[in-house]
Coordinates of C-alpha atoms and ligand atoms in Angstrom, one line a residue:
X1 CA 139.8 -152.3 159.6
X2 CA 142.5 -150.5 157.5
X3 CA 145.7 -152.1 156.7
X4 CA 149.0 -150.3 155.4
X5 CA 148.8 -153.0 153.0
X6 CA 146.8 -155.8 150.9
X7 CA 150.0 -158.1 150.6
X8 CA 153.1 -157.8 152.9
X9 CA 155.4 -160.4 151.7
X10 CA 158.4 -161.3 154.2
X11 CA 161.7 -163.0 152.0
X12 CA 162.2 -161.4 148.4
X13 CA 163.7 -165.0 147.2
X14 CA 162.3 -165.9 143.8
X15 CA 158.9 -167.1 145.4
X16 CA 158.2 -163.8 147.5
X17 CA 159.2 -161.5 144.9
X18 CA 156.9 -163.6 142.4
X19 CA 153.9 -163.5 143.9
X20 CA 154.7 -159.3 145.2
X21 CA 155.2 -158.0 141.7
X22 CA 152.1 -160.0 140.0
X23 CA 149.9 -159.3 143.0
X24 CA 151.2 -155.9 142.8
X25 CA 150.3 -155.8 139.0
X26 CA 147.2 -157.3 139.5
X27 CA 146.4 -153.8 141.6
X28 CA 147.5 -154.8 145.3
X29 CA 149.2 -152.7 147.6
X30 CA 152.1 -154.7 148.2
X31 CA 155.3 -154.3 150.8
X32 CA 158.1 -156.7 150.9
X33 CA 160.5 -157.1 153.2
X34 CA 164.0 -158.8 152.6
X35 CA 167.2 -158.8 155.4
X36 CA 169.6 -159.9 153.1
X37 CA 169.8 -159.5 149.4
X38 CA 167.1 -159.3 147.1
X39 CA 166.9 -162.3 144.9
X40 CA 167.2 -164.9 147.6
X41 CA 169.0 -168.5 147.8
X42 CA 168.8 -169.0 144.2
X43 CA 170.5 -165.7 142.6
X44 CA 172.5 -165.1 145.4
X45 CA 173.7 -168.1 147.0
X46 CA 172.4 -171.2 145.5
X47 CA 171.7 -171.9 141.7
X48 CA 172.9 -169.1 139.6
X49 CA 176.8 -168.7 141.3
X50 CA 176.6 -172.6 141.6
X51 CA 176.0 -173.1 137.5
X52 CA 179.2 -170.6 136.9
X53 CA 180.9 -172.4 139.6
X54 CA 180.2 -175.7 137.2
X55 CA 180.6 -174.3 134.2
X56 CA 184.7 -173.3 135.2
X57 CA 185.2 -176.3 136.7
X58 CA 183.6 -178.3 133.4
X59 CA 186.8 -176.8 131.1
X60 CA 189.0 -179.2 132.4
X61 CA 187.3 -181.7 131.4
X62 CA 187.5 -179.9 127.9
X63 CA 191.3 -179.8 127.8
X64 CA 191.6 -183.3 128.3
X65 CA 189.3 -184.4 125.5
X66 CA 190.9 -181.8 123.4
X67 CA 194.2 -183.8 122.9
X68 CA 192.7 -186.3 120.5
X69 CA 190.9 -184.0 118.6
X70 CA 194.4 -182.6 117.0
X71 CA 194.9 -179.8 120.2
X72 CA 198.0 -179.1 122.0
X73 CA 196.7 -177.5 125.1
X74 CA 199.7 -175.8 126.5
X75 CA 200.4 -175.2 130.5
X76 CA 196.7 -174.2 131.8
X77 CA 196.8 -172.8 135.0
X78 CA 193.2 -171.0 137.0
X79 CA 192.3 -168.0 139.1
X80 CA 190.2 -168.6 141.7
X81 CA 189.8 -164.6 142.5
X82 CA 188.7 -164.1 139.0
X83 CA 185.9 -166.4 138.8
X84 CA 184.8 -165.7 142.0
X85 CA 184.9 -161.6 140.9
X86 CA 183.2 -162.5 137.8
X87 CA 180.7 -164.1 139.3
X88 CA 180.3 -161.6 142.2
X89 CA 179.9 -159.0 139.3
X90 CA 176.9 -160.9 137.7
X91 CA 174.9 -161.6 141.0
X92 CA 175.4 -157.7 141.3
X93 CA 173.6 -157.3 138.3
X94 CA 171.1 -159.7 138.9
X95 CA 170.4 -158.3 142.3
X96 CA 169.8 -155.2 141.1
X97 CA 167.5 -156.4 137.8
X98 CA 165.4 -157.9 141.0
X99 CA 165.3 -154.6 142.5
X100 CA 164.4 -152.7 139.5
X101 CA 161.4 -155.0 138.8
X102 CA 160.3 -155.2 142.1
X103 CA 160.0 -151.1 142.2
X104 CA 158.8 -151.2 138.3
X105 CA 156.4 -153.5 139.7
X106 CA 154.9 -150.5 142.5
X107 CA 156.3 -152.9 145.2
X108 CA 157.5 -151.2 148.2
X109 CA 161.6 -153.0 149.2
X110 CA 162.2 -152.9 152.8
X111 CA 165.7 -154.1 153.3
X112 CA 165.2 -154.8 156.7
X113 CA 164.5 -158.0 158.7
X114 CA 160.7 -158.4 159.7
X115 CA 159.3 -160.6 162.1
X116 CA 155.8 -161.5 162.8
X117 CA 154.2 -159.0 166.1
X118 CA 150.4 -160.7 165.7
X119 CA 148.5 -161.9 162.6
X120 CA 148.2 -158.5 161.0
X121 CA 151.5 -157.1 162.0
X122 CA 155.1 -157.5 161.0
X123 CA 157.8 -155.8 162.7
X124 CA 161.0 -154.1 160.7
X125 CA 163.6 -155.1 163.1
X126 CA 166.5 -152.3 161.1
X127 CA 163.5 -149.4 160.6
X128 CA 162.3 -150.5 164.1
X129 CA 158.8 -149.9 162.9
X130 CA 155.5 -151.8 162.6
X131 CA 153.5 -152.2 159.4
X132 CA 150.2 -154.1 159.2
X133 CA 148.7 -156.1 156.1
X134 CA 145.7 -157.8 154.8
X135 CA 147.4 -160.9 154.3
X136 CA 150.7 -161.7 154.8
X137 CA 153.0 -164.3 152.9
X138 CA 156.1 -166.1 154.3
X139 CA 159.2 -166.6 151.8
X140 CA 161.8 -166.6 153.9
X141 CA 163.6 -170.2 152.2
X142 CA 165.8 -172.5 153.6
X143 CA 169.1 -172.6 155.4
X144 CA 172.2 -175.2 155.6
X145 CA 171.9 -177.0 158.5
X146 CA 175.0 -178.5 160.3
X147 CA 174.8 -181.4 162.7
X148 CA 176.3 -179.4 165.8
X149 CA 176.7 -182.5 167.8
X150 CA 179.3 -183.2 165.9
X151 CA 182.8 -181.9 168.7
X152 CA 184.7 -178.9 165.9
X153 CA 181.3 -178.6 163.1
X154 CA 181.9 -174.9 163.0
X155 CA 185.5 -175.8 161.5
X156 CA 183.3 -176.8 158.5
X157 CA 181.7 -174.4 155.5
X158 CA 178.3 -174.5 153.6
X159 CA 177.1 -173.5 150.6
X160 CA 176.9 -169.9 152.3
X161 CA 180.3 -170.0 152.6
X162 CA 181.7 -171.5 149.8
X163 CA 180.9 -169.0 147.5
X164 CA 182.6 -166.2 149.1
X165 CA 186.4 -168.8 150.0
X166 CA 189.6 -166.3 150.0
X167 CA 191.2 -168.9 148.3
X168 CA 190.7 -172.1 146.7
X169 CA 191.8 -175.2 149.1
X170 CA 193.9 -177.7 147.9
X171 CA 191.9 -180.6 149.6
X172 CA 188.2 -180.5 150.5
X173 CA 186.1 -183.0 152.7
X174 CA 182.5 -182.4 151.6
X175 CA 179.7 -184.4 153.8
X176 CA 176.1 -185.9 152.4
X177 CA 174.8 -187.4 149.5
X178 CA 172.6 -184.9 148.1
X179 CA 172.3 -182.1 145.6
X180 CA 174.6 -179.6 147.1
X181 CA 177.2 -182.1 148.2
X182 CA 177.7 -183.7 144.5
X183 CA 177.3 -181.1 142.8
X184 CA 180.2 -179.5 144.8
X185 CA 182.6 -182.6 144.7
X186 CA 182.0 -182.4 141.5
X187 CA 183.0 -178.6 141.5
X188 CA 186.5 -179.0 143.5
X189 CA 187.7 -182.1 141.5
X190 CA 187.1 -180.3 138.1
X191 CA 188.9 -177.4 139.2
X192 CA 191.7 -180.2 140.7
X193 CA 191.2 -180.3 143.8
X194 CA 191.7 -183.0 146.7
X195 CA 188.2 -184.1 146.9
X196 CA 186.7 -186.9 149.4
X197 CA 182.5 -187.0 149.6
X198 CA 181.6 -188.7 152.8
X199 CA 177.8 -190.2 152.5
X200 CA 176.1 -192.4 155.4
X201 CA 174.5 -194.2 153.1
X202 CA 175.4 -196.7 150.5
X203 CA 174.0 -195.3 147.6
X204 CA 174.5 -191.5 146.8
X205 CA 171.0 -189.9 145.4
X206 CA 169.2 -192.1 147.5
X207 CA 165.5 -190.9 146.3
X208 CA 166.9 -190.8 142.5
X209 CA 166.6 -193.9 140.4
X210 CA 169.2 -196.7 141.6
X211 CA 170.5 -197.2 138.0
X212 CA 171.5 -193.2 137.4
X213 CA 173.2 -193.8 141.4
X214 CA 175.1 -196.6 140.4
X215 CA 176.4 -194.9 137.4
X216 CA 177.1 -191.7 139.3
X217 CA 179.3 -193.4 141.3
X218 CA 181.5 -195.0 138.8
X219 CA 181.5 -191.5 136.9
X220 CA 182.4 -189.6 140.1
X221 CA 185.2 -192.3 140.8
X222 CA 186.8 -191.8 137.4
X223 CA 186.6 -187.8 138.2
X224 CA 188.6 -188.1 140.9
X225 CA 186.2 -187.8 143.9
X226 CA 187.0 -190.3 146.6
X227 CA 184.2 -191.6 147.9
X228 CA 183.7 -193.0 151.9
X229 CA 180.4 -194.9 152.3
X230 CA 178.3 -195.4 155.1
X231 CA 180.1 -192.9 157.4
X232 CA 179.6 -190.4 158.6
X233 CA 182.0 -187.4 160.8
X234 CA 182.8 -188.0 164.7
X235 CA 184.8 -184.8 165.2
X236 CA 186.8 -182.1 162.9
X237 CA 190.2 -180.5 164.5
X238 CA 191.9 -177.5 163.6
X239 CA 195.6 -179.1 163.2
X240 CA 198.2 -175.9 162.1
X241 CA 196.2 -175.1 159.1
X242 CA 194.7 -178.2 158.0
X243 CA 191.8 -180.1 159.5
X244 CA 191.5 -183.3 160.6
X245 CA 188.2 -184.9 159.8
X246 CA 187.8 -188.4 161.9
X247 CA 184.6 -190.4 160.2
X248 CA 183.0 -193.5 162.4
X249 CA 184.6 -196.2 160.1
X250 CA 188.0 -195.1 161.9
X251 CA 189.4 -193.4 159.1
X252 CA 190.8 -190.1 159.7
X253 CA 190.9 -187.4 156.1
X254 CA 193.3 -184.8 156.7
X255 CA 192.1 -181.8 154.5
X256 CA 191.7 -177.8 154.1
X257 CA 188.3 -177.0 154.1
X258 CA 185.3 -178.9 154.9
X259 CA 182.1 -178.9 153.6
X260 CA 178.7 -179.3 155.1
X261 CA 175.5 -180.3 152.8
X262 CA 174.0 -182.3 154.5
X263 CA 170.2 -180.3 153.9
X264 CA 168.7 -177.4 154.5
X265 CA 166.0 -176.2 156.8
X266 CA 163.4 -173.5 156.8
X267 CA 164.3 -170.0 157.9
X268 CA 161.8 -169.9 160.6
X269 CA 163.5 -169.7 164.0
X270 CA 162.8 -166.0 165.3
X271 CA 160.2 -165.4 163.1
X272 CA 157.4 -164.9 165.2
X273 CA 155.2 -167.4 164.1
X274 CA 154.3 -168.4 167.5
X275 CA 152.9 -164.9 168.3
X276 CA 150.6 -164.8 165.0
X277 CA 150.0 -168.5 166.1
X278 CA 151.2 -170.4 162.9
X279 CA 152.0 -173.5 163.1
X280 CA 155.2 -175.8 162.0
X281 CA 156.0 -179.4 161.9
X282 CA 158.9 -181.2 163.5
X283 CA 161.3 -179.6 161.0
X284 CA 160.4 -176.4 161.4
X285 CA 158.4 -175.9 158.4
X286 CA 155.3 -174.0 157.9
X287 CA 152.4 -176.6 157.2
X288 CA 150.2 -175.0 154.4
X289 CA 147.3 -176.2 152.4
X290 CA 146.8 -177.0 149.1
X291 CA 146.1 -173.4 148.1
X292 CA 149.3 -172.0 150.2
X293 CA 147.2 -171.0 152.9
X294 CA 148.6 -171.5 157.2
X295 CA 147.0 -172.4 159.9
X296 CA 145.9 -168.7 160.1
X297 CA 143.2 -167.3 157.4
X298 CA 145.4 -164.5 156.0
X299 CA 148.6 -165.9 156.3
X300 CA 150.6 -167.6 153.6
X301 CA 153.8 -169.4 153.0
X302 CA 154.9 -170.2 149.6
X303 CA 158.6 -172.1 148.8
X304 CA 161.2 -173.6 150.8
X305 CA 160.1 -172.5 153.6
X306 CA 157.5 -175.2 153.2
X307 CA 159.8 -177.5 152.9
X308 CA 157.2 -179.4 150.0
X309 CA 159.4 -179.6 146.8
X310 CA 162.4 -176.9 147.1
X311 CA 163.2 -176.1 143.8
X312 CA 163.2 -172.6 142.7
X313 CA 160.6 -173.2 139.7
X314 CA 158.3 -174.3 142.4
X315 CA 158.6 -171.4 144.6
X316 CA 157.7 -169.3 141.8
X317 CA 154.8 -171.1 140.2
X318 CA 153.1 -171.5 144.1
X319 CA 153.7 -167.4 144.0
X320 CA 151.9 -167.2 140.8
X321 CA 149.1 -169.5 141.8
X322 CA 148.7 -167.3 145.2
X323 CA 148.7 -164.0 142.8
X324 CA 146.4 -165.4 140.3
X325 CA 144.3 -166.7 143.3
X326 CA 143.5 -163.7 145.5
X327 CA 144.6 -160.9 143.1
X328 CA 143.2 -161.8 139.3
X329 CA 140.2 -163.5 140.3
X330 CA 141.8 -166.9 138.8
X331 CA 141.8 -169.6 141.6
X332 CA 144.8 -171.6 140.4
X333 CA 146.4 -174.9 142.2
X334 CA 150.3 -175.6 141.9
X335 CA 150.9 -179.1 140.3
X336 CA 153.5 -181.0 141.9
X337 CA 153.4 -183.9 139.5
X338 CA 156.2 -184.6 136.6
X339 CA 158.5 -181.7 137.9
X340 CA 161.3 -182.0 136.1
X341 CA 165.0 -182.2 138.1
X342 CA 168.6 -181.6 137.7
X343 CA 171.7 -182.4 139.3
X344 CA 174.7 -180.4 138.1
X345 CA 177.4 -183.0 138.5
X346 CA 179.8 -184.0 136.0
X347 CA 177.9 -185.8 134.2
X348 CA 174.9 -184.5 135.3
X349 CA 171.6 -186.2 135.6
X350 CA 167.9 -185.3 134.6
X351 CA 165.0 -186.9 136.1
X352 CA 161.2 -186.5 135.3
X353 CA 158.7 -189.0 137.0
X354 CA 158.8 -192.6 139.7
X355 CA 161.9 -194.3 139.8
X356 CA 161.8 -197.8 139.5
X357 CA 161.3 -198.6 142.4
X358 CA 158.5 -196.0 143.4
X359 CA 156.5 -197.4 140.6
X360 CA 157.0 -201.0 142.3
X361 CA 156.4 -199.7 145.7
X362 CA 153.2 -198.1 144.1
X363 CA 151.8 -201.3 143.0
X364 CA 152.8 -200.2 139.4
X365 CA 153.6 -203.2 137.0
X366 CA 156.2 -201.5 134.7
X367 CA 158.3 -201.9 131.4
X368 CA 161.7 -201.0 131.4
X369 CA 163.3 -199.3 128.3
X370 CA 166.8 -199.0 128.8
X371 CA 170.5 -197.9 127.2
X372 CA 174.1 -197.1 128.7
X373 CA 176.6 -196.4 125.8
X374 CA 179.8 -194.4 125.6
X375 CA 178.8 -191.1 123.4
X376 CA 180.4 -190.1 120.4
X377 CA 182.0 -186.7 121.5
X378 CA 183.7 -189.4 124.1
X379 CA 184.6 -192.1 121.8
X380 CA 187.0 -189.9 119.9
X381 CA 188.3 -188.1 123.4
X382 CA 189.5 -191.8 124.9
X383 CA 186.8 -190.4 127.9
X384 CA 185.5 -193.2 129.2
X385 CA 182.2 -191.2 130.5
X386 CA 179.4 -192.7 129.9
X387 CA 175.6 -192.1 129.1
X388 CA 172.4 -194.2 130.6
X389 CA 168.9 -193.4 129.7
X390 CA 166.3 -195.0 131.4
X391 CA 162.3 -195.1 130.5
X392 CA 159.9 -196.2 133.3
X393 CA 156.9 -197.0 131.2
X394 CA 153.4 -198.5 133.2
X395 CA 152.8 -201.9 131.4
X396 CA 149.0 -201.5 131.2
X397 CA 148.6 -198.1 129.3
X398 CA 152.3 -198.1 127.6
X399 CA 152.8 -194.7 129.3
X400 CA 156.2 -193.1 129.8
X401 CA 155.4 -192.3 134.2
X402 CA 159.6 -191.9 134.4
X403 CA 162.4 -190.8 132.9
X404 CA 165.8 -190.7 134.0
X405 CA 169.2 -190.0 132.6
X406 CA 172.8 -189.2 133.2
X407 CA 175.4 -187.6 130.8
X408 CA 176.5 -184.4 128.9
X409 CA 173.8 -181.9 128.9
X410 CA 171.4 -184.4 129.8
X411 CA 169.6 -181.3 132.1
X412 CA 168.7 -179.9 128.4
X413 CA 166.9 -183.0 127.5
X414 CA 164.8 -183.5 130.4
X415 CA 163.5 -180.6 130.4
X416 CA 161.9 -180.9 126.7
X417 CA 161.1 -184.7 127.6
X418 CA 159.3 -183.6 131.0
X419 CA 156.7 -182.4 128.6
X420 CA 155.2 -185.0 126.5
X421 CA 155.5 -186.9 129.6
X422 CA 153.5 -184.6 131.9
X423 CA 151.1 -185.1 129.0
X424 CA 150.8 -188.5 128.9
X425 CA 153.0 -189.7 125.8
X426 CA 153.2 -193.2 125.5
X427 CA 156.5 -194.9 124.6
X428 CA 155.1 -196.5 121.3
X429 CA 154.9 -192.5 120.9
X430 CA 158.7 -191.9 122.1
X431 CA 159.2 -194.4 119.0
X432 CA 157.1 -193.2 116.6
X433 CA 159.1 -190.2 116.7
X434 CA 162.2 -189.9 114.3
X435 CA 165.6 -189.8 115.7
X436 CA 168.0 -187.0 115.1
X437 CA 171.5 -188.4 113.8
X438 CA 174.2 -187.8 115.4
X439 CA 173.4 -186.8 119.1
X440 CA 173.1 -188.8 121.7
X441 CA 169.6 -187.7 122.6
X442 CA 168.3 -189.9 119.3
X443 CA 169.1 -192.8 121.7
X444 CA 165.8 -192.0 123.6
X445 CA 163.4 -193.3 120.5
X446 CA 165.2 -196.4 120.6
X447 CA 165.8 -198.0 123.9
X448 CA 165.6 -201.4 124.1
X449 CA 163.4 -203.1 126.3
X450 CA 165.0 -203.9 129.5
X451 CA 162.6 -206.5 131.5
Ligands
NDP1 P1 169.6 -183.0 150.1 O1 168.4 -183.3 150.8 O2 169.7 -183.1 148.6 O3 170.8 -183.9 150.7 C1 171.1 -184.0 152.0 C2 172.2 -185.1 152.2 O4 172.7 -185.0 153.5 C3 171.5 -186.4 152.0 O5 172.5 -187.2 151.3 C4 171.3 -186.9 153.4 O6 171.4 -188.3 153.5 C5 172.5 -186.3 154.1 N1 172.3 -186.1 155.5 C6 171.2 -185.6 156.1 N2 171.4 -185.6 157.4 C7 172.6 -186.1 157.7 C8 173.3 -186.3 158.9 N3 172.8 -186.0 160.1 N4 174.6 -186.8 158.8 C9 175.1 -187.1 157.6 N5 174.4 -186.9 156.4 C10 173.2 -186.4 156.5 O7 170.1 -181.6 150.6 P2 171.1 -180.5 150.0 O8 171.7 -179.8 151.2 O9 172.1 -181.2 149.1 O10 170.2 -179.5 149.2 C11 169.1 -178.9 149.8 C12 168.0 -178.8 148.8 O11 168.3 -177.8 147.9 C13 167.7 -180.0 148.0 O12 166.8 -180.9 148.6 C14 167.2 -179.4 146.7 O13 165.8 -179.4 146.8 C15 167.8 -178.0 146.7 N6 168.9 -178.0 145.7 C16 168.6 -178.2 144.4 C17 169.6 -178.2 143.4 C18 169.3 -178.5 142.0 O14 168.1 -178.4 141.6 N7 170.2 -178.8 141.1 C19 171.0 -177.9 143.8 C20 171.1 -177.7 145.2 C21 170.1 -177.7 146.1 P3 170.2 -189.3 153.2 O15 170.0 -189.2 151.7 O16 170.6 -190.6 153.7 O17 169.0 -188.7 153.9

């Protein structure tokens, strides 16, 4: 049997159009199909506008702390339209750097939506063609998800939205707990807006180390964001040309836009799974194996789709384990431990490793190295921001299993400290290291012991 192709990728999001161009390098014929715009949630909707979102909304943070440094910062004022045109300029660019290396690559682009016919052939719903492949690899990513019980939850935004407002609102309501939703509060108040965060749970971060929530909270407080625990929405109302957002604790937030992120689910409904007979879990998500593999022999899914770790990083490495697998003769497993993570609030927070309380819950007997201090840079400012570092060390071997931080550029750091620990460093090693005077970082090699 003859196939069009080798590889016929569906989604051209940072995990597809990995493991298309390597497997395409490697000598595959590959086709990939994409019905939106090349570069996926990441470039086009997710990470990349996100960062310039944060990195506007960080300046006025900067004027303040400029004052006591000797500046007179005169009447500021910001332009939504022109970030968001900047911005809009740059994803351009980026789309089309994906395109270019896609086609430099000898991958054929199908901007078209495809959808699975059997288990060798993929419709192209805009070309209304079939195409068959060898194997085939799902890509297709995540999408915000919106609780639609809720009476008025199409009065509400998501990220997909968000980047593209008309104008920016005066007063934003932004539901959950999680990445998205903080990083977004965080995004609105810097750029001085209105902001409330409405969690249903006590804690915000709840898988994140309880110590780095804690301090989030007081940090997000003295930003600004209002905070409304344990509630959640009962119903959102169009009112003239605000909306009224009633929560279950009887309060009712009277605001201009509202903001759904409350998760994200995989792209799968109407993909024709069913009629190549791959199969999905309760959340929609395509179960795979440990080497990326379906239900079905030839068919793969790779990234959020997966719904294992969704991080882009992770997308990409399982496409370059698939590529290196079945194209370069170089069977290669993705390693899900010590992945490093962000959160791009202000102050941000890094995390490598168990929390606390995953190491206790994993029978681990631990020692806890730990600091929280006002930085320099915020000393001199009158900011009262703060920094905690926390080291989850296991008690019998002395090595570092977590690391956890919040503060200034503290996504930097983990980063570098994410790999010593992946390595096994020991903390007697974190303090046989010199420290670097003056940053805050230097803190790290000197934590005091905690318990
Ligand atoms: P998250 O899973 O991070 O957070 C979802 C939040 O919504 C949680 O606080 C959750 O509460 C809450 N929630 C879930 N269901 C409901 C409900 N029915 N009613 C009210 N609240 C609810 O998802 P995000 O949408 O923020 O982000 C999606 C994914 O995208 C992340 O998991 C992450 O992998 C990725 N991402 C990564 C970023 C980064 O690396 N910096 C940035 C943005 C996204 P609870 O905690 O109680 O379950």
């Amino acid at each position: 049997m003859s196939y069009d192709y080798d590889l016929f990728t569906i989604g051209a999001g940072s995990g597809g159009v990995r493991a298309s161009r390597l497997a395409s390098q490697y000598g595959a014929r590959v086709g990939i199909a994409e019905e939106s715009r090349v570069g996926g949630t990441c470039v086009i909707r997710g990470c990349v506008p996100k960062k310039f979102f944060v990195y506007a909304s960080e300046f006025s943070h900067a004027f303040k702390d400029a004052g006591p440094y000797g500046w007179t910062v005169g009447d500021v004022s910001f332009d939504w339209k022109t970030l968001v045109a900047n911005k809009d300029t740059e994803i351009d660019r980026l789309n089309q750097i994906y395109i270019t290396n896609l086609k430099k690559a000898g991958v054929e682009l199908f901007q078209s939506r495809a959808e699975l016919k059997d288990q060798h052939t993929i419709h192209l719903v805009e070309e209304n063609r079939d195409v068959t492949a060898e194997k085939i690899m799902i890509a297709v990513g995540g999408t915000p998800w919106t609780d639609e019980s809720i009476e008025g939850h199409d009065l509400g935004i998501t990220s997909n939205e968000v980047f593209h407002l008309e104008e920016l609102p005066d007063s934003v309501v932004v539901a959950g707990g999680g990445y998205i939703a903080i990083e977004f509060a965080c995004i609105f108040a810097g750029l001085g807006v209105d902001t409330t965060l409405v969690y249903r749970g006590p804690t915000l971060l709840r898988n994140f180390d309880q110590d780095i929530s804690a301090q989030l909270h007081k940090e997000l407080e003295q930003k600004g964001v209002k905070l409304e625990l344990s509630t959640i929405f009962t119903k959102i109302e169009q009112v003239e040309s605000k909306k009224h957002v009633s929560l279950t604790n009887g309060k009712m937030l009277v605001a201009d836009q509202v903001m759904w992120a409350v998760g994200r689910r995989p792209k799968t409904v109407g993909l024709g799974l069913e009629k190549a007979g791959v199969e999905t879990n309760r959340g929609g998500a395509i179960v795979t194996d440990d080497h990326h593999k379906t239900n079905v022999d030839n068919i793969y899914a790779i990234g959020d789709v997966t719904d294992r770790v969704n991080l882009t990083p992770v997308a990409i490495r399982e496409g370059v384990a698939f590529a290196e697998t079945h194209y370069n003769n170089t069977p290669t497993t993705m390693d899900y431990e010590f992945i490093p993570k962000a959160v791009f609030s202000q102050p941000p927070v890094g995390t490598v490793g168990l929390s606390e309380q995953e190491a206790k819950d994993a029978g681990i007997e631990v020692d806890i190295y730990k600091s929280d201090f006002r930085p320099m840079k915020n000393i001199l400012a009158e900011n009262p921001e703060r920094m905690l570092m926390k080291v989850v060390v296991e008690k019998a071997t002395d090595k570092v299993i977590g690391c956890h931080l919040i503060g200034h550029e503290v996504p930097e750091m983990i980063q570098c400290l994410a790999i010593p620990i992946k390595h096994g460093v020991t903390y007697a090693e974190f303090k046989a290291t010199c420290a670097l005077h003056p940053t805050a970082a230097e803190e790290i090699v000197m934590l005091p012991k905690a318990s």
